[in-house]
Tab-separated table of C-alpha atoms in Angstrom:
chain	number	residue	atom	x	y	z
A	30	HIS	CA	8.436	19.078	3.539
A	31	GLN	CA	7.055	17.107	6.473
A	32	PHE	CA	9.020	15.855	9.480
A	33	GLU	CA	6.257	13.616	10.903
A	34	ASP	CA	3.842	11.148	9.307
A	35	ALA	CA	1.974	13.162	6.688
A	36	ILE	CA	-1.419	11.620	7.522
A	37	ARG	CA	-1.792	9.694	10.767
A	38	ILE	CA	-5.004	7.737	11.359
A	39	ALA	CA	-6.222	6.215	14.612
A	40	SER	CA	-9.549	4.517	15.328
A	41	VAL	CA	-11.638	5.873	12.437
A	42	GLU	CA	-14.529	4.533	10.391
A	43	ASN	CA	-16.135	5.554	7.102
A	44	VAL	CA	-13.252	7.768	5.995
A	45	SER	CA	-11.928	8.623	2.509
A	46	ILE	CA	-8.363	9.810	1.781
A	47	HIS	CA	-8.598	11.116	-1.761
A	48	ARG	CA	-6.426	12.944	-4.317
A	49	ASN	CA	-3.507	14.082	-2.174
A	50	HIS	CA	0.052	14.579	-3.409
A	51	ILE	CA	2.284	13.404	-0.554
A	52	HIS	CA	5.993	14.093	-1.016
A	53	HIS	CA	9.304	14.886	0.737
A	54	VAL	CA	8.272	13.285	4.043
A	55	ASP	CA	11.461	12.565	5.994
A	56	ASP	CA	13.116	12.577	9.403
A	57	TYR	CA	14.564	16.052	8.903
A	58	TYR	CA	15.245	16.504	12.652
A	59	GLN	CA	17.216	13.225	12.821
A	60	THR	CA	15.083	11.797	15.630
A	61	GLY	CA	15.567	8.222	14.440
A	62	GLN	CA	11.848	7.718	13.861
A	63	HIS	CA	10.568	6.067	10.697
A	64	ILE	CA	8.335	8.592	8.982
A	65	ASP	CA	5.426	7.458	6.794
A	66	GLY	CA	3.126	9.027	4.229
A	67	ILE	CA	-0.124	7.546	5.575
A	68	GLN	CA	0.031	5.567	8.817
A	69	PHE	CA	-2.795	3.704	10.548
A	70	PHE	CA	-2.734	2.458	14.102
A	71	PRO	CA	-5.094	2.267	17.080
A	72	SER	CA	-4.304	4.813	19.743
A	73	GLY	CA	-3.716	2.038	22.215
A	74	PRO	CA	-4.887	1.472	25.758
A	75	SER	CA	-6.715	4.131	27.727
A	76	GLY	CA	-6.935	2.944	31.285
A	77	ARG	CA	-8.612	-0.482	31.173
A	78	TYR	CA	-9.919	0.041	27.617
A	79	TYR	CA	-8.510	0.111	24.092
A	80	TYR	CA	-9.461	2.408	21.268
A	81	PRO	CA	-11.016	0.354	18.426
A	82	GLN	CA	-9.389	-0.566	15.151
A	83	SER	CA	-10.156	1.481	12.059
A	84	HIS	CA	-12.548	0.105	9.456
A	85	ASN	CA	-14.314	1.129	6.241
A	86	VAL	CA	-11.527	3.334	4.864
A	87	ILE	CA	-10.934	4.173	1.179
A	88	ILE	CA	-7.532	5.454	-0.003
A	89	SER	CA	-7.872	6.550	-3.614
A	90	GLU	CA	-6.086	8.490	-6.367
A	91	ASN	CA	-3.211	9.687	-4.191
A	92	LEU	CA	0.266	10.377	-5.580
A	93	PHE	CA	3.426	9.670	-3.538
A	94	THR	CA	6.762	11.034	-4.785
A	95	GLU	CA	10.204	11.825	-3.354
A	96	MET	CA	9.609	9.610	-0.307
A	97	THR	CA	12.313	8.004	1.837
A	98	GLY	CA	10.238	5.419	3.706
A	99	GLN	CA	6.860	3.737	3.845
A	100	MET	CA	4.159	5.516	1.925
A	101	ILE	CA	1.074	3.611	3.135
A	102	PHE	CA	1.522	1.706	6.407
A	103	ILE	CA	-1.597	-0.027	7.711
A	104	GLN	CA	-0.888	-1.841	10.964
A	105	ALA	CA	-3.382	-3.335	13.376
A	106	ASN	CA	-1.740	-3.415	16.794
A	107	TYR	CA	-3.339	-5.045	19.858
A	108	VAL	CA	-5.083	-7.643	17.669
A	109	ASP	CA	-5.306	-9.993	20.660
A	110	LYS	CA	-7.281	-7.317	22.538
A	111	ILE	CA	-9.413	-5.577	19.882
A	112	GLY	CA	-9.279	-7.769	16.783
A	113	PHE	CA	-8.316	-7.001	13.204
A	114	MET	CA	-8.875	-3.954	11.057
A	115	HIS	CA	-11.576	-4.482	8.421
A	116	ASN	CA	-12.504	-3.141	4.994
A	117	ILE	CA	-9.502	-1.086	3.914
A	118	THR	CA	-9.588	-0.286	0.176
A	119	MET	CA	-6.786	1.206	-1.920
A	120	THR	CA	-7.564	2.145	-5.509
A	121	LYS	CA	-5.806	4.079	-8.288
A	122	ASN	CA	-2.943	5.284	-6.091
A	123	ILE	CA	0.494	5.951	-7.593
A	124	LEU	CA	3.561	5.268	-5.448
A	125	GLY	CA	6.805	6.348	-7.052
A	126	PRO	CA	10.246	4.958	-6.248
A	127	LYS	CA	11.802	5.519	-2.829
A	128	THR	CA	14.733	7.906	-2.658
A	129	VAL	CA	16.733	5.670	-0.275
A	130	ASN	CA	17.582	1.981	-0.377
A	131	ASP	CA	16.550	0.480	2.952
A	132	SER	CA	14.196	-2.188	4.292
A	133	SER	CA	11.033	-0.060	4.521
A	134	ARG	CA	8.245	-0.936	2.072
A	135	PRO	CA	6.144	1.543	0.082
A	136	ILE	CA	2.991	-0.337	1.147
A	137	GLN	CA	2.781	-2.546	4.222
A	138	VAL	CA	-0.486	-4.129	5.360
A	139	GLN	CA	-0.647	-6.133	8.589
A	140	GLY	CA	-3.578	-7.441	10.588
A	141	VAL	CA	-6.240	-6.347	8.066
A	142	ARG	CA	-9.216	-8.471	7.078
A	143	ASN	CA	-11.012	-7.734	3.814
A	144	TYR	CA	-8.386	-5.447	2.326
A	145	LYS	CA	-8.780	-4.635	-1.364
A	146	MET	CA	-6.125	-3.157	-3.650
A	147	GLU	CA	-7.342	-2.357	-7.138
A	148	SER	CA	-5.669	-0.545	-10.073
A	149	ASN	CA	-2.714	0.813	-8.096
A	150	THR	CA	0.748	1.506	-9.516
A	151	VAL	CA	3.561	0.818	-7.036
A	152	VAL	CA	7.086	1.006	-8.410
A	153	GLY	CA	8.525	-0.719	-5.336
A	154	TYR	CA	7.602	-3.423	-2.793
A	155	VAL	CA	4.138	-4.229	-1.433
A	156	LEU	CA	4.156	-6.361	1.732
A	157	ILE	CA	1.059	-8.132	3.080
A	158	ARG	CA	1.575	-9.849	6.422
A	159	LYS	CA	0.325	-10.941	9.844
A	160	GLU	CA	-2.856	-12.824	8.898
A	161	SER	CA	-4.205	-10.129	6.582
A	162	SER	CA	-6.620	-11.401	3.925
A	163	GLY	CA	-8.161	-9.776	0.884
A	164	LEU	CA	-8.089	-9.119	-2.857
A	165	LEU	CA	-5.580	-7.786	-5.373
A	166	ILE	CA	-7.082	-6.779	-8.735
A	167	GLY	CA	-5.444	-5.044	-11.678
A	168	ASN	CA	-2.371	-3.674	-9.895
A	169	ILE	CA	1.210	-3.096	-10.991
A	170	PHE	CA	3.679	-3.872	-8.184
A	171	GLY	CA	7.458	-3.921	-8.411
A	172	VAL	CA	7.473	-6.800	-5.907
A	173	LEU	CA	4.720	-8.473	-3.896
A	174	GLY	CA	5.593	-10.147	-0.591
A	175	VAL	CA	3.050	-12.216	1.379
A	176	ASN	CA	4.058	-13.685	4.733
A	177	GLU	CA	3.193	-14.537	8.356
A	178	GLY	CA	-0.071	-16.298	7.541
A	179	ALA	CA	-1.452	-13.667	5.170
A	180	GLU	CA	-3.808	-14.501	2.303
A	181	VAL	CA	-4.427	-13.227	-1.208
A	182	LEU	CA	-7.889	-14.635	-1.797
A	183	PRO	CA	-9.562	-16.200	-4.854
A	184	GLY	CA	-11.056	-13.432	-6.968
A	185	SER	CA	-7.682	-11.717	-7.215
A	186	ASP	CA	-6.539	-11.357	-10.842
A	187	PHE	CA	-5.048	-9.153	-13.592
A	188	ASN	CA	-1.998	-8.078	-11.581
A	189	VAL	CA	1.438	-7.462	-13.101
A	190	LEU	CA	4.210	-8.196	-10.582
A	191	GLY	CA	7.917	-7.681	-11.049
A	192	ASP	CA	8.512	-10.485	-8.537
A	193	LEU	CA	6.586	-12.529	-5.971
A	194	HIS	CA	7.765	-13.744	-2.542
A	195	VAL	CA	5.445	-15.982	-0.482
A	196	ASP	CA	6.413	-17.750	2.739
A	197	PRO	CA	5.181	-21.292	3.612
A	198	GLU	CA	2.635	-19.972	6.139
A	199	SER	CA	0.769	-17.854	3.578
A	200	THR	CA	-1.561	-18.595	0.658
A	201	VAL	CA	-1.889	-16.767	-2.660
A	202	ASP	CA	-4.414	-17.149	-5.488
A	203	LEU	CA	-3.607	-14.651	-8.251
A	204	ALA	CA	-5.381	-16.416	-11.154
A	205	SER	CA	-4.015	-15.090	-14.477
A	206	SER	CA	-1.749	-12.424	-12.935
A	207	VAL	CA	1.737	-12.388	-14.474
A	208	ILE	CA	5.308	-11.999	-13.248
A	209	SER	CA	6.797	-9.357	-15.511
A	210	ALA	CA	8.911	-6.249	-14.915
A	211	THR	CA	7.227	-2.965	-15.847
A	212	THR	CA	8.925	0.074	-17.317
A	213	TYR	CA	7.427	3.563	-17.299
A	214	ALA	CA	7.369	6.528	-19.651
A	215	ASP	CA	9.421	8.925	-17.467
A	216	ILE	CA	9.551	8.332	-13.726
A	217	ASP	CA	11.806	11.353	-13.132
A	218	ALA	CA	9.058	13.556	-14.597
A	219	PHE	CA	6.380	11.661	-12.608
A	220	ASP	CA	4.989	10.084	-15.775
A	221	PHE	CA	3.977	6.608	-14.601
A	222	ALA	CA	2.343	5.452	-17.831
A	223	PRO	CA	3.513	1.847	-18.329
A	224	THR	CA	5.367	1.083	-21.559
A	225	THR	CA	5.606	-2.719	-21.444
A	226	MET	CA	3.240	-5.184	-23.064
A	227	ASP	CA	2.130	-7.133	-19.978
A	228	ALA	CA	1.260	-3.960	-18.070
A	229	CYS	CA	-0.532	-2.417	-21.052
A	230	SER	CA	-2.684	-5.448	-21.825
A	231	GLY	CA	-2.781	-7.337	-18.526
A	232	GLY	CA	-5.675	-5.503	-16.890
A	233	PHE	CA	-9.435	-5.934	-17.175
A	234	ASP	CA	-10.705	-6.710	-20.689
A	235	GLY	CA	-7.186	-6.444	-22.102
A	236	LEU	CA	-6.698	-2.880	-20.871
A	237	ASN	CA	-3.765	-1.625	-18.809
A	238	ALA	CA	-3.115	-2.688	-15.245
A	239	GLY	CA	-2.287	-0.024	-12.657
A	240	ALA	CA	-3.493	3.526	-12.155
A	241	VAL	CA	-2.270	5.164	-15.387
A	242	PRO	CA	-3.155	4.354	-19.027
A	243	CYS	CA	-0.410	3.431	-21.470
A	244	THR	CA	0.786	6.261	-23.749
A	245	PRO	CA	2.270	4.537	-25.697
A	246	CYS	CA	3.438	0.962	-25.187
A	247	GLU	CA	6.738	-0.326	-26.535
A	248	TRP	CA	6.224	-3.932	-27.549
């Protein structure tokens, strides 16, 4: 049980966050703060200077369960001073459903150039915003939102999305990705194997999308 961000990252490079189970992160002291699983941000100004943005970070094979708020929050503040974050990769992560119904998003990416999300399973909402640009390949998302000038670039494909929201300022190229709701074997028991046809055959070479193989599918 954690009462602050579980993993907080500021101004790093060449870092891997791998195979953690992050759960029950909440504002237990009722401070009013939003508490995240993994949060990125630059440390901000130090005198006349700013700490640099993070770059070259891999987030892989992590499991998020029993979470109230954002699970992966990647935000590049001070972009006008120190530019965008670069090269943030998320692969084979599993993000279970939130335990509260509010406006926070399980994954939020803002101000990141060359992001890549590949083979992730996210039961809830993924939001890409604020001029971020990158690739989405072989993911299962409950909902994908793209806004404020963000881009999903050509080369993205094989995603299964429960819904898609794109504002007029943003551009999306998802190739043969499909809009289709995904069901799972037993979310309450943390069994995130997809059981729907599009998720089980919509990935690379006709294999499953997302982080978990199908066992079995129910089409």
